[in-house]
Short mmCIF file of C-alpha atoms and ligand atoms in Angstrom, two decimals:
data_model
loop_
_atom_site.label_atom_id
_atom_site.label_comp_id
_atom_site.label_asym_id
_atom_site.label_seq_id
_atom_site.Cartn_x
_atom_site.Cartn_y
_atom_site.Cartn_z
CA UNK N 255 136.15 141.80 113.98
CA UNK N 256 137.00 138.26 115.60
CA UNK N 257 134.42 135.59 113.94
CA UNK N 258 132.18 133.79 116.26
CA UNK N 259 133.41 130.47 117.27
CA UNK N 260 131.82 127.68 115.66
CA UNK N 261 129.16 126.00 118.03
CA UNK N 262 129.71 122.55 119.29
CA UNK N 263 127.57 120.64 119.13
CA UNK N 264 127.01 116.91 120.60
CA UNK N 265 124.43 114.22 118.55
CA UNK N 266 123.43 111.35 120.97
CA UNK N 267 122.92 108.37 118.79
CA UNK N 268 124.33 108.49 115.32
CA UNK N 269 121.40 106.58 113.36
CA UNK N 270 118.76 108.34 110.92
CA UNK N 271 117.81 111.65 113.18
CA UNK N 272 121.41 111.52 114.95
CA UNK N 273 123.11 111.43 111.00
CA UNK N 274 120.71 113.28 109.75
CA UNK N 275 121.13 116.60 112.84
CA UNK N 276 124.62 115.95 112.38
CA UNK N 277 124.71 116.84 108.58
CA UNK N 278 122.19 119.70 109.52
CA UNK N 279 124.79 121.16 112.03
CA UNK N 280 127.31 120.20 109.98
CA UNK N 281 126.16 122.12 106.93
CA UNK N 282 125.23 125.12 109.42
CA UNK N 283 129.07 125.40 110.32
CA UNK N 284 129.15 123.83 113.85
CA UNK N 285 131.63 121.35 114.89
CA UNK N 286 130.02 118.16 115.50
CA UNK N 287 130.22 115.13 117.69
CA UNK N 288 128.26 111.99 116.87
CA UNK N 289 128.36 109.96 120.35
CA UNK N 290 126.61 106.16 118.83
CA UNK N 291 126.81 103.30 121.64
CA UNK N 292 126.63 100.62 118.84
CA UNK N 293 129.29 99.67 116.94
CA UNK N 294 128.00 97.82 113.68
CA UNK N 295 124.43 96.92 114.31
CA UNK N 296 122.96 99.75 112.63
CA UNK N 297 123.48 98.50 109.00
CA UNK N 298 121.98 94.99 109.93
CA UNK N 299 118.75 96.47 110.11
CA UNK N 300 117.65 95.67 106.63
CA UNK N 301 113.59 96.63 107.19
CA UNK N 302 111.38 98.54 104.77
CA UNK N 303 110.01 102.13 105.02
CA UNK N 304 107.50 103.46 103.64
CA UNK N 305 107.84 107.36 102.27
CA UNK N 306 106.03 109.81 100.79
CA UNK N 307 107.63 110.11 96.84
CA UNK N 308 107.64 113.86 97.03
CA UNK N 309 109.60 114.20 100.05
CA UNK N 310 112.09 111.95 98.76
CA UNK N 311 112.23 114.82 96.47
CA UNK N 312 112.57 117.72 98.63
CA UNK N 313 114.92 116.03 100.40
CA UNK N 314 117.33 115.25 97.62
CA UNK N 315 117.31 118.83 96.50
CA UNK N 316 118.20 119.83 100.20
CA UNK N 317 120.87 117.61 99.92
CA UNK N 318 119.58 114.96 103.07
CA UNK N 319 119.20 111.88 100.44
CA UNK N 320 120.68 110.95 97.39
CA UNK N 321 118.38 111.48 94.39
CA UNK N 322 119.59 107.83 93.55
CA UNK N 323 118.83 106.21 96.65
CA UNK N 324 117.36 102.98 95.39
CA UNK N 325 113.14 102.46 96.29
CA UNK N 326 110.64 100.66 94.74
CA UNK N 327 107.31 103.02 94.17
CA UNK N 328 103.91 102.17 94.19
CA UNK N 329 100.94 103.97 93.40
CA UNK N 330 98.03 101.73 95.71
CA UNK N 331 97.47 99.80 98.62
CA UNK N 332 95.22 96.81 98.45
CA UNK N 333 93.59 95.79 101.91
CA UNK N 334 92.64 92.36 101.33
CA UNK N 335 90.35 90.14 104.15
CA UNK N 336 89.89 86.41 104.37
CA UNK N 337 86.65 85.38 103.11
CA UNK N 338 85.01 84.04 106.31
CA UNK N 339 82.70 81.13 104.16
CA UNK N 340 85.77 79.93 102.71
CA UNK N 341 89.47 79.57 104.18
CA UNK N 342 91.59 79.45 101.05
CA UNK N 343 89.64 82.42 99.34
CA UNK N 344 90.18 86.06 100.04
CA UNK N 345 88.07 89.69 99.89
CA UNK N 346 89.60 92.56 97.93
CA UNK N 347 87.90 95.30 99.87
CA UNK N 348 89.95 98.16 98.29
CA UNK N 349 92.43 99.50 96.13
CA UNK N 350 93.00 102.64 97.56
CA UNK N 351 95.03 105.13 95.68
CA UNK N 352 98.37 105.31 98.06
CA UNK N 353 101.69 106.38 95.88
CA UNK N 354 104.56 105.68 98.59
CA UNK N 355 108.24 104.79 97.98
CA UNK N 356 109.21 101.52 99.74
CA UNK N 357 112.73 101.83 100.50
CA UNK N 358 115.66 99.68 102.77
CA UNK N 359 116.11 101.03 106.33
CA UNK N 360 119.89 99.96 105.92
CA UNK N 361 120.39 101.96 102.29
CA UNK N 362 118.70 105.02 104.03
CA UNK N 363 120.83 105.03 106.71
CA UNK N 364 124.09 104.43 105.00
CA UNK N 365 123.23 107.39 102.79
CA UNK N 366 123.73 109.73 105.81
CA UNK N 367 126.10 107.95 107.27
CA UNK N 368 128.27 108.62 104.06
CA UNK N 369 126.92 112.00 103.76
CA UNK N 370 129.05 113.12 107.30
CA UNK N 371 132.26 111.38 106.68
CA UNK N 372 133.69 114.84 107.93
CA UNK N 373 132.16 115.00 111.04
CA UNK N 374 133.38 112.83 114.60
CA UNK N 375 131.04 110.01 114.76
CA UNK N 376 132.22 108.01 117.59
CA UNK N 377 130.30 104.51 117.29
CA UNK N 378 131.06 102.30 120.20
CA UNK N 379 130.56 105.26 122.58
CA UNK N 380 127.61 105.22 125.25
CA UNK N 381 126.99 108.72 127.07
CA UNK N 382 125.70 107.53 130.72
CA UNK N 383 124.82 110.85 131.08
CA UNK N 384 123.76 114.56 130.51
CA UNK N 385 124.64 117.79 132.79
CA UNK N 386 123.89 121.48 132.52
CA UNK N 387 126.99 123.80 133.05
CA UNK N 388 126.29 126.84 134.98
CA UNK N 389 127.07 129.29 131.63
CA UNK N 390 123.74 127.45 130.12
CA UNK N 391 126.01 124.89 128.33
CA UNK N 392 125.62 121.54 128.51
CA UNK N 393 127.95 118.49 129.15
CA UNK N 394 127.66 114.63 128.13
CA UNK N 395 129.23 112.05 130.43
CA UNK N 396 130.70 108.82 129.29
CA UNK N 397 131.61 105.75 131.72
CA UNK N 398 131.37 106.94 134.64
CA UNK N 399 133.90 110.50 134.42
CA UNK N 400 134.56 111.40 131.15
CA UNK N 401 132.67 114.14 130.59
CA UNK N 402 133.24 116.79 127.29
CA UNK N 403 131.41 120.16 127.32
CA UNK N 404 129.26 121.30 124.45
CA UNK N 405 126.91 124.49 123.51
CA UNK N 406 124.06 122.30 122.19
CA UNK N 407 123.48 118.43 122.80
CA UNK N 408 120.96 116.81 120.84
CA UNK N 409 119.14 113.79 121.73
CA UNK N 410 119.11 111.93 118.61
CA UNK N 411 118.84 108.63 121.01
CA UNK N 412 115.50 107.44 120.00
CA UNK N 413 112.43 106.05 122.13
CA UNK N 414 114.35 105.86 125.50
CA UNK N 415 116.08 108.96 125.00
CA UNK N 416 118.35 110.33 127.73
CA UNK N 417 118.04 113.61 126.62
CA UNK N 418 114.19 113.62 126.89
CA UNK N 419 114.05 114.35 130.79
CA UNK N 420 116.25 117.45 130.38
CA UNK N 421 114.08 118.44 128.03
CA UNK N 422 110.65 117.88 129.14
CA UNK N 423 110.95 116.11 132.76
CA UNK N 424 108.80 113.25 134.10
CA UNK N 425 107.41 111.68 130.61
CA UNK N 426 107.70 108.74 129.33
CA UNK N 427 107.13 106.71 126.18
CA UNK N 428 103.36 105.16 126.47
CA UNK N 429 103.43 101.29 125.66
CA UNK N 430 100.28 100.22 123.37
CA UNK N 431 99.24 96.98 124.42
CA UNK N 432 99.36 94.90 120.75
CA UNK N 433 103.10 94.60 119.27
CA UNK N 434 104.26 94.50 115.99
CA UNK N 435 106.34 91.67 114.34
CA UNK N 436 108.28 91.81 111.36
CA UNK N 437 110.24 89.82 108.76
CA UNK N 438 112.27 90.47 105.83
CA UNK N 439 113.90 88.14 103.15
CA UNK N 440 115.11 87.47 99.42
CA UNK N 441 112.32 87.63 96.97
CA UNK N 442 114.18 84.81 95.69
CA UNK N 443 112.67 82.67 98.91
CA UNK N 444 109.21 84.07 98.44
CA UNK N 445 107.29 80.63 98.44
CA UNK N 446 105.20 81.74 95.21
CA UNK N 447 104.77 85.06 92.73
CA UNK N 448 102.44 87.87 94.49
CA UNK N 449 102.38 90.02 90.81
CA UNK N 450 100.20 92.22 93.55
CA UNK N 451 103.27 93.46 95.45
CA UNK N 452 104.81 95.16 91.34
CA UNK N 453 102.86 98.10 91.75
CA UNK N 454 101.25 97.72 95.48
CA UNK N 455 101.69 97.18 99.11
CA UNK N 456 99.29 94.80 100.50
CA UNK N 457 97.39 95.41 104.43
CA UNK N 458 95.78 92.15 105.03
CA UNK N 459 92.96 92.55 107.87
CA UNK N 460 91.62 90.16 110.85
CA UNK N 461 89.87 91.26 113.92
CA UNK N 462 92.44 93.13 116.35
CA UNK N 463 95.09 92.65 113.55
CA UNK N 464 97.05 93.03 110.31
CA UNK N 465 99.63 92.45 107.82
CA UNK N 466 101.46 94.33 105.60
CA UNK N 467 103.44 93.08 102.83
CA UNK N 468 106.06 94.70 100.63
CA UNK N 469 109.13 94.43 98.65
CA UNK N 470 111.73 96.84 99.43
CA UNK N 471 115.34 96.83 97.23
CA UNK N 472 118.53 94.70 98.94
CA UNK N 473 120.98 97.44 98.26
CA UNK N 474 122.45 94.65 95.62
CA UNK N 475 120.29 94.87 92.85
CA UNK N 476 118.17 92.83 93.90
CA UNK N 477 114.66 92.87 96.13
CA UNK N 478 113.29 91.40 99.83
CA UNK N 479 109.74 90.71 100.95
CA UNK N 480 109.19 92.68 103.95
CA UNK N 481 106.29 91.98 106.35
CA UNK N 482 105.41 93.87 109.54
CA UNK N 483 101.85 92.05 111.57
CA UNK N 484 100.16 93.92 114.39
CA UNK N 485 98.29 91.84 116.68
CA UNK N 486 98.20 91.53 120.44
CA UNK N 487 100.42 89.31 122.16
CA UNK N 488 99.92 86.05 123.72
CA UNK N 489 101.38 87.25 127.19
CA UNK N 490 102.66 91.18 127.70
CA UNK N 491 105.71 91.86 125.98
CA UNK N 492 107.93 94.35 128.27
CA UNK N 493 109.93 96.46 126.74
CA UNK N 494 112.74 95.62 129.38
CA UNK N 495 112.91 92.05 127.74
CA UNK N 496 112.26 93.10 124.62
CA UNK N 497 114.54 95.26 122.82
CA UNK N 498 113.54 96.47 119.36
CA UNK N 499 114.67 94.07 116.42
CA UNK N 500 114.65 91.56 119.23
CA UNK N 501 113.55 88.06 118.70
CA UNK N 502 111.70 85.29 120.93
CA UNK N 503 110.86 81.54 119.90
CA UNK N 504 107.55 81.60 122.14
CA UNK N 505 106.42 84.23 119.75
CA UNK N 506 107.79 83.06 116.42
CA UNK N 507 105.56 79.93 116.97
CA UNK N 508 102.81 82.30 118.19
CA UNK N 509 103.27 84.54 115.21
CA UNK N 510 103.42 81.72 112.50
CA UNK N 511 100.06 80.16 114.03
CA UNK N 512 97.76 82.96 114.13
CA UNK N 513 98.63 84.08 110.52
CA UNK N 514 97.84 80.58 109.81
CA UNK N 515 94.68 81.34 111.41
CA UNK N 516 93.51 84.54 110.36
CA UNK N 517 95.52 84.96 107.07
CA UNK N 518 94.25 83.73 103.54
CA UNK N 519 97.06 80.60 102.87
CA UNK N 520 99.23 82.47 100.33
CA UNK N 521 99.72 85.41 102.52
CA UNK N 522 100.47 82.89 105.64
CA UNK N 523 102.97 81.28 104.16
CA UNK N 524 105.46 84.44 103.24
CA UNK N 525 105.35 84.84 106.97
CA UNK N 526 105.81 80.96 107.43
CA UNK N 527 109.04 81.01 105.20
CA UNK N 528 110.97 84.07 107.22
CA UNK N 529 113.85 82.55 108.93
CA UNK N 530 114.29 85.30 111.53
CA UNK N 531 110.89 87.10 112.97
CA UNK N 532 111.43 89.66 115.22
CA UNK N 533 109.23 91.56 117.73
CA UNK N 534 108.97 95.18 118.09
CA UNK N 535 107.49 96.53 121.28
CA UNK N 536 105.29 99.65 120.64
CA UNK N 537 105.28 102.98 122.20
CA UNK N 538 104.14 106.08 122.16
CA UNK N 539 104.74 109.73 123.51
CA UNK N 540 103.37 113.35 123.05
CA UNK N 541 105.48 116.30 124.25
CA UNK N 542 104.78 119.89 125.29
CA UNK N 543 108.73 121.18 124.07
CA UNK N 544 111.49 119.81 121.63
CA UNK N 545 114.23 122.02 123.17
CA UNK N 546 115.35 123.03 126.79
CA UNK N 547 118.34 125.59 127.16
CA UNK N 548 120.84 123.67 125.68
CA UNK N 549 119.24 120.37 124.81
CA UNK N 550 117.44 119.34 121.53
CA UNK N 551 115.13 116.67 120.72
CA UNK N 552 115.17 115.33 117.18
CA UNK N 553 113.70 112.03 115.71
CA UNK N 554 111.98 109.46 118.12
CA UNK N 555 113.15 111.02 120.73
CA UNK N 556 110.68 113.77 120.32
CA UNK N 557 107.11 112.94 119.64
CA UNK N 558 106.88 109.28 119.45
CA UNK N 559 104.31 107.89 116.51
CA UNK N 560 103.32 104.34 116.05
CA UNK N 561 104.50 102.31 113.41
CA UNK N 562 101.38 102.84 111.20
CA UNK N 563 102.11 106.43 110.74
CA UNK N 564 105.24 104.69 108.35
CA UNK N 565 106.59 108.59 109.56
CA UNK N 566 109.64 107.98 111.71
CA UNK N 567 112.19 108.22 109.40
CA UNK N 568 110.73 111.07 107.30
CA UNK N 569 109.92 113.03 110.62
CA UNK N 570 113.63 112.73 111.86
CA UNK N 571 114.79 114.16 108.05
CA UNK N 572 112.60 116.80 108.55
CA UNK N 573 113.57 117.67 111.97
CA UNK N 574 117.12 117.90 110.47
CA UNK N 575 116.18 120.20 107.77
CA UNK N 576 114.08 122.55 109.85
CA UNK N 577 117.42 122.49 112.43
CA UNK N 578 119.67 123.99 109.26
CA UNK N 579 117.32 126.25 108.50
CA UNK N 580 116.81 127.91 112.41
CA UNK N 581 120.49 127.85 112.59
CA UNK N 582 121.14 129.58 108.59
CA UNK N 583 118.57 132.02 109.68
CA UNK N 584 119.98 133.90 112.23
CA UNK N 585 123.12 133.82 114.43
CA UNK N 586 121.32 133.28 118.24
CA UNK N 587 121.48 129.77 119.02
CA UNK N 588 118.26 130.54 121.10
CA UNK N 589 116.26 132.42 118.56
CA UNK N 590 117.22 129.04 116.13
CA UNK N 591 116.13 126.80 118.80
CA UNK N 592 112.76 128.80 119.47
CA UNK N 593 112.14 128.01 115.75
CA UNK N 594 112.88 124.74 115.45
CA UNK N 595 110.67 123.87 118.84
CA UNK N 596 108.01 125.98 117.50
CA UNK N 597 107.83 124.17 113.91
CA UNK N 598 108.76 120.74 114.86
CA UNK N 599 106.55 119.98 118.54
CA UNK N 600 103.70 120.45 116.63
CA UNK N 601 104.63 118.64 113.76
CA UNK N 602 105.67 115.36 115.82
CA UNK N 603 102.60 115.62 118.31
CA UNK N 604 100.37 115.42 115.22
CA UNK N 605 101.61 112.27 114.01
CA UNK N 606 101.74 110.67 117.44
CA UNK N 607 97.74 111.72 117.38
CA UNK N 608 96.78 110.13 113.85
CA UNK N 609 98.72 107.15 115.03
CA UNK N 610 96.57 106.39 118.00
CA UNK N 611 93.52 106.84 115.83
CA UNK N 612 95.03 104.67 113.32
CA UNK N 613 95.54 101.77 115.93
CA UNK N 614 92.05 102.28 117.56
CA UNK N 615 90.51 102.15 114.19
CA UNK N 616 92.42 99.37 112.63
CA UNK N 617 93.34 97.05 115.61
CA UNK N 618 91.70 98.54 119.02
CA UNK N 619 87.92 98.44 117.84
CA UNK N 620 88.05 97.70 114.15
CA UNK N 621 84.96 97.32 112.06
CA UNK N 622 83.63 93.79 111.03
CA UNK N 623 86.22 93.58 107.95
CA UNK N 624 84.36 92.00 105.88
CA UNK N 625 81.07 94.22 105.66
CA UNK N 626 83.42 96.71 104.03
CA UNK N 627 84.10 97.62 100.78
CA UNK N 628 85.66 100.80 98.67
CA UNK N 629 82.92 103.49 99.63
CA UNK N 630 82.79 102.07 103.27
CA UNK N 631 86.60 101.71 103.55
CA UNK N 632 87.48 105.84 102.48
CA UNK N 633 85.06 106.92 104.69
CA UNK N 634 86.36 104.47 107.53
CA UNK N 635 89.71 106.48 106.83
CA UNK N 636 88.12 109.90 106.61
CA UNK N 637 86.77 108.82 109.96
CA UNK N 638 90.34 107.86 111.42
CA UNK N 639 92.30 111.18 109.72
CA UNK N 640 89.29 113.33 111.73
CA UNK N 641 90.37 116.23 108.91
CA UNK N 642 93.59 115.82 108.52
CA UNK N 643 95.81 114.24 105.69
CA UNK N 644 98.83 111.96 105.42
CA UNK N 645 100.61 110.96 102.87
CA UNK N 646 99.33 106.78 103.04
CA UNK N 647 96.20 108.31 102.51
CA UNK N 648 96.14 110.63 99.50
CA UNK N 649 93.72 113.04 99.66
CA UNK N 650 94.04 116.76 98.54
CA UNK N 651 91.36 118.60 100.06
CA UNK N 652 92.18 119.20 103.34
CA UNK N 653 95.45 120.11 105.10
CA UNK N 654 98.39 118.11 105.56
CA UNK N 655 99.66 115.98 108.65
C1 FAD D 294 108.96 98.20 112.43
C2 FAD D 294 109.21 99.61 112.09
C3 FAD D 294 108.70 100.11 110.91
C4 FAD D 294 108.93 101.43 110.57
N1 FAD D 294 108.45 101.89 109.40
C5 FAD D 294 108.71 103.16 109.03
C6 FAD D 294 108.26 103.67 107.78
O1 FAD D 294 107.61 102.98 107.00
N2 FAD D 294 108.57 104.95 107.44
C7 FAD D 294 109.31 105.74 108.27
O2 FAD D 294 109.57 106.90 107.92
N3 FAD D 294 109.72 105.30 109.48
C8 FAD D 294 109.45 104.03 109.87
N4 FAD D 294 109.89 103.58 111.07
C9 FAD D 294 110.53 104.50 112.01
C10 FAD D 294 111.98 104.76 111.75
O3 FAD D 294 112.71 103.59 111.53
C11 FAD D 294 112.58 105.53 112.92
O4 FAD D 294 111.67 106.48 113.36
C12 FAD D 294 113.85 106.18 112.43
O5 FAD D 294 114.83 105.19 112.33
C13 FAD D 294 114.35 107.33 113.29
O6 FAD D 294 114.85 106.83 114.43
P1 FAD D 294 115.85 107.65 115.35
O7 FAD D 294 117.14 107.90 114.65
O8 FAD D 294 115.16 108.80 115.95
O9 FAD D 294 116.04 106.58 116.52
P2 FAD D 294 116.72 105.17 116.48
O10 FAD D 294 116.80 104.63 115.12
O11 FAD D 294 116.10 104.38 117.55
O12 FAD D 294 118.22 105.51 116.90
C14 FAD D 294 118.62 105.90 118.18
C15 FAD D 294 120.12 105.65 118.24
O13 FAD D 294 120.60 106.18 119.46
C16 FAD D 294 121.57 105.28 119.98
N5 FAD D 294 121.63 105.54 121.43
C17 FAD D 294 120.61 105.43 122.31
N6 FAD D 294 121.01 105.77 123.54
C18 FAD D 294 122.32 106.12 123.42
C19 FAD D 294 123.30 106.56 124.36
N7 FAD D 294 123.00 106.71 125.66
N8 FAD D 294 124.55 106.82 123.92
C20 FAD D 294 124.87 106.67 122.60
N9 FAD D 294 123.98 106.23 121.67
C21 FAD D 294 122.72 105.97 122.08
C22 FAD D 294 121.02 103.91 119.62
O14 FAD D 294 122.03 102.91 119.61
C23 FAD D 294 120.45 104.16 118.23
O15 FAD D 294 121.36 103.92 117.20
C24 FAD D 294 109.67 102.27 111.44
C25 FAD D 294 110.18 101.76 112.63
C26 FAD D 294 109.96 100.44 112.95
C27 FAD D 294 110.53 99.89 114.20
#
């Protein structure tokens, strides 16, 4: 009997979901082709992520992450207010039990990157566009006629995918109208000790904002603070002017003054002493399919969360695993791509929900901060998870997100 030709399959973008789907095909037996327009940017982005310890885990086992991937765990999250008779003093409203590994976007994604040294990841390459070929294959342009056929193309190609319309035509990532900023540098510059950050990642509160502060590992041994601050903007940031990781002076000064403002001092000046703040627009995007005859959706290309889910990365992993295990499980490509859709829609569409109730609870209409305290502050939370669970906010007895 002649064996079945491997499938081919083409990964638009090659960061965490694009490495990540490639190592799933990979591993499946498909030749792969990584198609990543940048060239070297994607290691530059040294910010920390947040995941769930016990995925780390699972992950590891399934080969996805190196069991030694360096992170620094914590076991709570203290959400700490100004105290609004005095400026210098602050409000411990909670500890809340919240075990999460903190861990360096950049070591994450060199970890897969390494992990597919055998597959053709072609960085410098932008695919202008996608075609369907009349045998229900599919074809990815580059330029303006290079064009390669393929049996599968994933669209790896996060938040303005260009697989997304072939997949699920006429939607479009939803902007939310406060941003996020973020900052990241040596602990060695950190202005003074916060012994709080050891065994903790901090969410300080103000109305219509917060911070959150963490310390993530370098990748050298060593450790960075990392700060992300949600708060509207002083004039509406478009996302045409404003690419992710992009920076702006107007709101660096903007930034700097309202945690000046609304911060207690010591937690105003670790954002004061970051060299480099940049702005991240924020979107988000429900979707009715993850797959379309030939065309995949994986990572934030699919369901779109915001940032407070602290999901995006651990969603894409998870998209790749479920994608090995449709394809191991049987030999249609169609029957593998019914399962993934069917497992991983839902899965995304969930976290895009809890992160809109997460924004309107926190920043949209938040409560008056400082009338809360630990009994008022879990049931604000039950409130906002409306029966479900996630991993920021432990809680056992109901089901998972
Ligand atoms: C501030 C912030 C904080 C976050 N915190 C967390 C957290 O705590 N926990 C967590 O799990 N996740 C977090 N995330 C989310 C996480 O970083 C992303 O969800 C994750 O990186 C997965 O992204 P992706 O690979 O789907 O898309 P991206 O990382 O956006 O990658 C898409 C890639 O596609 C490439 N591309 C796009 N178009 C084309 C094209 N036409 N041709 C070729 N290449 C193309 C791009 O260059 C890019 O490299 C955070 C994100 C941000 C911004």
């Amino acid at each position: 009997m002649t064996p079945r030709p491997a499938l081919r399959i083409a990964v638009l973008g090659g960061s965490v979901a694009g490495c990540a789907m490639a190592l799933a095909a990979h591993r499946a037996g498909a030749s792969v082709v990584v198609a990543e327009r940048s060239t070297h940017r994607l290691q530059e982005r040294g910010y920390g992520i947040a995941m769930p310890p016990t995925t780390i885990g699972a992950l590891a086992e399934s080969g996805f992450l190196d069991p030694a991937m360096p992170n620094h765990p914590v076991t709570q999250r203290i959400w700490i207010v100004r105290n609004p008779r005095s400026t210098g003093a602050e409000q411990v409203l909670w500890h809340q039990p919240s075990p999460v590994a903190l861990c360096n976007w950049a070591i994450l994604w060199q970890t897969l990157r390494a992990a597919i040294t055998e597959v053709d990841y072609r960085a410098g390459t932008r695919v202008t566009d996608i075609e369907t070929i009349d045998d229900g294959c599919a074809a990815i342009v580059y330029g303006n006629s290079v064009t390669e056929q393929f049996d599968l193309v994933i669209g790896a190609d996060g938040y303005r995918s260009t697989v997304r319309p072939a997949v699920v035509p006429g939607t479009a990532p939803q902007p939310v109208d406060y941003v996020l900023w973020r900052g990241t540098y040596p602990e060695s510059a950190v202005p003074q000790p916060v012994p709080e950050l050891e065994n903790a990642y901090v969410t300080v509160v103000f109305p219509h904002g917060q911070a959150v502060f963490y310390l993530i590992p370098d990748g050298r041994g060593g450790r960075n603070l990392n700060w992300a601050l949600y708060a509207y903007p002083p004039t509406p940031v478009s996302a045409a002017r404003f690419e992710p990781d992009g920076t702006d002076p107007e709101h660096t000064g903007f930034v700097e003054r309202l945690a000046a403002e609304s911060l207690p001092p010591r937690w105003a000046e670790l954002i004061a002493a970051t060299r480099t703040v940049a702005i991240h627009p924020i979107f988000d995007l429900t979707t009715t399919q993850y797959t379309r005859g030939p065309f995949v959706l994986a990572g934030d290309a699919g369901a779109l969360a915001r940032p407070h889910t602290a999901s995006g990365a651990v969603k894409a992993l998870d998209d790749a695993r479920c994608f090995q295990e449709a394809l191991g499980a049987t030999s249609s490509p169609t029957a593998a791509l019914a399962f993934y859709d069917r497992q991983r829609c839902p899965a995304g569409n969930r976290l895009t929900l809890l992160g809109r109730r997460i924004g309107r609870d926190q920043i949209e209409t938040p409560p008056h901060w400082s009338d809360m305290n630990a009994a008022t502050m879990h049931a604000f939370t039950q409130h906002t998870l409306d029966g479900t669970t996630h991993y920021l906010y432990t809680d056992t007895s109901v089901s998972e997100v």
